[in-house]
XYZ file of N, CA and C in Angstrom:
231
model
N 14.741 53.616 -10.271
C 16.072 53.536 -9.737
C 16.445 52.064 -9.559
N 17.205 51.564 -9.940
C 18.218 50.436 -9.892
C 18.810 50.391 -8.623
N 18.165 49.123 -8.005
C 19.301 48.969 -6.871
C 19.540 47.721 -7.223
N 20.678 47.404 -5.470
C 20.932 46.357 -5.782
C 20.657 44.652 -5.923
N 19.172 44.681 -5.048
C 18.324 42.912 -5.635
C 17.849 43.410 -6.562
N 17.808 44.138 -7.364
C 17.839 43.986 -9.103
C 19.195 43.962 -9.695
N 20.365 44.593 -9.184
C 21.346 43.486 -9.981
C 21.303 42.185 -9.506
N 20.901 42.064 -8.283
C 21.315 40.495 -8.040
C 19.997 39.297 -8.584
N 19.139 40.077 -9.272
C 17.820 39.283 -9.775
C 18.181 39.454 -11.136
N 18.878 40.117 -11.957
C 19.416 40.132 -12.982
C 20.651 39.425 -13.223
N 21.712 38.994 -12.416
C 22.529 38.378 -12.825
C 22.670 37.100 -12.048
N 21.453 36.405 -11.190
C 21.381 34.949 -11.280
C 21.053 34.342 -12.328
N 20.374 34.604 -13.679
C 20.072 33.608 -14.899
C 21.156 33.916 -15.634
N 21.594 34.977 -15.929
C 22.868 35.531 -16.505
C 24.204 34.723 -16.213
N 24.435 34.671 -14.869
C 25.831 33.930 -14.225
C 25.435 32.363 -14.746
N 24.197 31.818 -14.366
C 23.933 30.461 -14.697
C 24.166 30.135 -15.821
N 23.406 31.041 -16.728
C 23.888 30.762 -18.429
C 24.936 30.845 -19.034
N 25.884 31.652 -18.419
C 27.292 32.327 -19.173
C 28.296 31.139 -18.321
N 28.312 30.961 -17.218
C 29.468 29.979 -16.284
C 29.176 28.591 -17.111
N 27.725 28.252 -16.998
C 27.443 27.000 -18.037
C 28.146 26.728 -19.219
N 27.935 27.922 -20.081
C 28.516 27.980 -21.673
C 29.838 27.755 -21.556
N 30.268 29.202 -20.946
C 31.895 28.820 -20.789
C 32.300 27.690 -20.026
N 32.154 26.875 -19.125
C 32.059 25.385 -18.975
C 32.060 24.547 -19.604
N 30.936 24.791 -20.517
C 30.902 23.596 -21.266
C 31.780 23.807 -22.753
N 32.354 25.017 -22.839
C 33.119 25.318 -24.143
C 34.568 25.064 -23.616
N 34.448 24.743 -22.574
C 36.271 24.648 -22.002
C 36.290 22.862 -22.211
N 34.757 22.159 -22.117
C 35.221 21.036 -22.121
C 34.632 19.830 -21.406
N 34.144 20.636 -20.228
C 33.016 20.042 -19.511
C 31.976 19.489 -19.422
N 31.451 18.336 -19.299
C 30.511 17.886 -19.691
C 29.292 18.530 -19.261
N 27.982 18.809 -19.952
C 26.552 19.848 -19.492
C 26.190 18.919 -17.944
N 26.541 17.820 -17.834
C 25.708 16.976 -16.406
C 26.778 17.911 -15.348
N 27.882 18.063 -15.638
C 28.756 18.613 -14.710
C 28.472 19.959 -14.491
N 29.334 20.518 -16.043
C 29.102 22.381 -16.020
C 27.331 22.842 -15.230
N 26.459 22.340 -14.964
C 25.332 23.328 -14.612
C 25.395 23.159 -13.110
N 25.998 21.845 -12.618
C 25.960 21.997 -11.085
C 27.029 23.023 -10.834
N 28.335 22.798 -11.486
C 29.330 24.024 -11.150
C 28.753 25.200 -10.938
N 28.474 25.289 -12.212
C 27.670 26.959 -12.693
C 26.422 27.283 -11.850
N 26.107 26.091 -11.317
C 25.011 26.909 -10.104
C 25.214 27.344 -8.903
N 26.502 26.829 -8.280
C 27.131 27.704 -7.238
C 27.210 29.154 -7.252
N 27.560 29.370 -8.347
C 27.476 30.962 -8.208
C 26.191 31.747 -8.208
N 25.241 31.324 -8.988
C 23.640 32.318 -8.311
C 23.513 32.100 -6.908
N 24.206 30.306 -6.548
C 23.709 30.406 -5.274
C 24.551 31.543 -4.182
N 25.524 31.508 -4.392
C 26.504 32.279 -3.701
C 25.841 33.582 -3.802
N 25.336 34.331 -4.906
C 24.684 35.691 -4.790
C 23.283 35.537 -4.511
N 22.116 34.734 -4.152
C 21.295 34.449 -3.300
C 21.678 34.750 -1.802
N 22.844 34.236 -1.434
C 23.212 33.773 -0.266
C 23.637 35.247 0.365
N 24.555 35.808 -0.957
C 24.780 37.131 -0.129
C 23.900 37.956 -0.286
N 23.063 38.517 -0.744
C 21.516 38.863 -0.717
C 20.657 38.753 0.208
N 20.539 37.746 0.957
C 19.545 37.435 2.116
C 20.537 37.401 3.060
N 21.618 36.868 2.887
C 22.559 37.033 4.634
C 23.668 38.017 4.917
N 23.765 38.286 3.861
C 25.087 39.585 4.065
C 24.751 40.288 3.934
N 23.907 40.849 2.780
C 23.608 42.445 2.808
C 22.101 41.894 2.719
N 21.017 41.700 3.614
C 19.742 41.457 4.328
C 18.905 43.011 3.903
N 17.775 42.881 3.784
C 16.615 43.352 3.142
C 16.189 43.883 4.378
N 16.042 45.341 4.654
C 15.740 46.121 5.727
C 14.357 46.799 5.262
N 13.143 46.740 6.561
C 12.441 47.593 6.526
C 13.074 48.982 6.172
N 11.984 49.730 5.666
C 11.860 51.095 5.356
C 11.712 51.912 6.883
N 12.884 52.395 6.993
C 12.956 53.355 8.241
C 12.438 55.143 7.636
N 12.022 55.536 6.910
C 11.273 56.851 6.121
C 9.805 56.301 6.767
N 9.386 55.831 7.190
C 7.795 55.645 7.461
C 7.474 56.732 8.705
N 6.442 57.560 8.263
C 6.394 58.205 9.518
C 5.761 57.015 10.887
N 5.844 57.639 12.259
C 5.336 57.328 13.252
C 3.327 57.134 13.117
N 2.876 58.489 12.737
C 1.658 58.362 12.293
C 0.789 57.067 11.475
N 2.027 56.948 10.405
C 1.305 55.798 9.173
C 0.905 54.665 10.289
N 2.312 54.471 10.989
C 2.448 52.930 11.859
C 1.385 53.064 12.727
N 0.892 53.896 13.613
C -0.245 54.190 14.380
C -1.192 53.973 14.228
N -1.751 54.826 13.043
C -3.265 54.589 12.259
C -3.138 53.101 11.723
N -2.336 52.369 11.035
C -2.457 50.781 10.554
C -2.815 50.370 11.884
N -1.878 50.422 12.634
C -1.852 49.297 13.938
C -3.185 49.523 14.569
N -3.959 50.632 14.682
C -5.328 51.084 15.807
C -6.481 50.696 14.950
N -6.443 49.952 13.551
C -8.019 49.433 13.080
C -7.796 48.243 13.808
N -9.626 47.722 13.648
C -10.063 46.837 14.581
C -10.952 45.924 13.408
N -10.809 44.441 14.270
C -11.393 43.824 13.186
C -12.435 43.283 13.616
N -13.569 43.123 13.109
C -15.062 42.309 13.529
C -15.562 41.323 13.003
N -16.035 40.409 13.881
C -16.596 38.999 13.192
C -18.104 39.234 11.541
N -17.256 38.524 11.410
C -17.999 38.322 9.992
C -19.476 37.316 10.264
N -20.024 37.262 11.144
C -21.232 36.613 11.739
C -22.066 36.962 11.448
């Protein structure tokens, strides 16, 4: 299933490459067009981690979290 940080991991090299081209086919020089053209992955980075933020999995039962959390660890001595 396709969600959505796989469109947004799919169309940061995509936006970079295509805003570049068309940049630089309008006229723009490549030292210029790639800083332009990198605003926009950054902008969908940005909304990725701060706007729509990466949530634990709330489907976990109570049990799983229990049994992880109650092992115990011992010196390796």
């Amino acid at each position: 299933m396709t969600g959505y940080y796989d469109f947004i991991l799919g169309l940061i090299p995509l936006s970079l490459i295509g805003v570049t081209a068309t940049l630089s086919v309008l006229g723009f020089s490549l030292t210029s067009a790639v800083p332009l053209a990198a605003s926009i992955p950054v902008a969908l980075i940005g909304h990725a981690l701060f706007v729509n933020s990466p949530v634990e999995d709330t489907q976990s039962s109570p049990e799983t979290v229990e049994s992880s959390s109650s092992t115990s660890f011992e010196a390796a001595d």
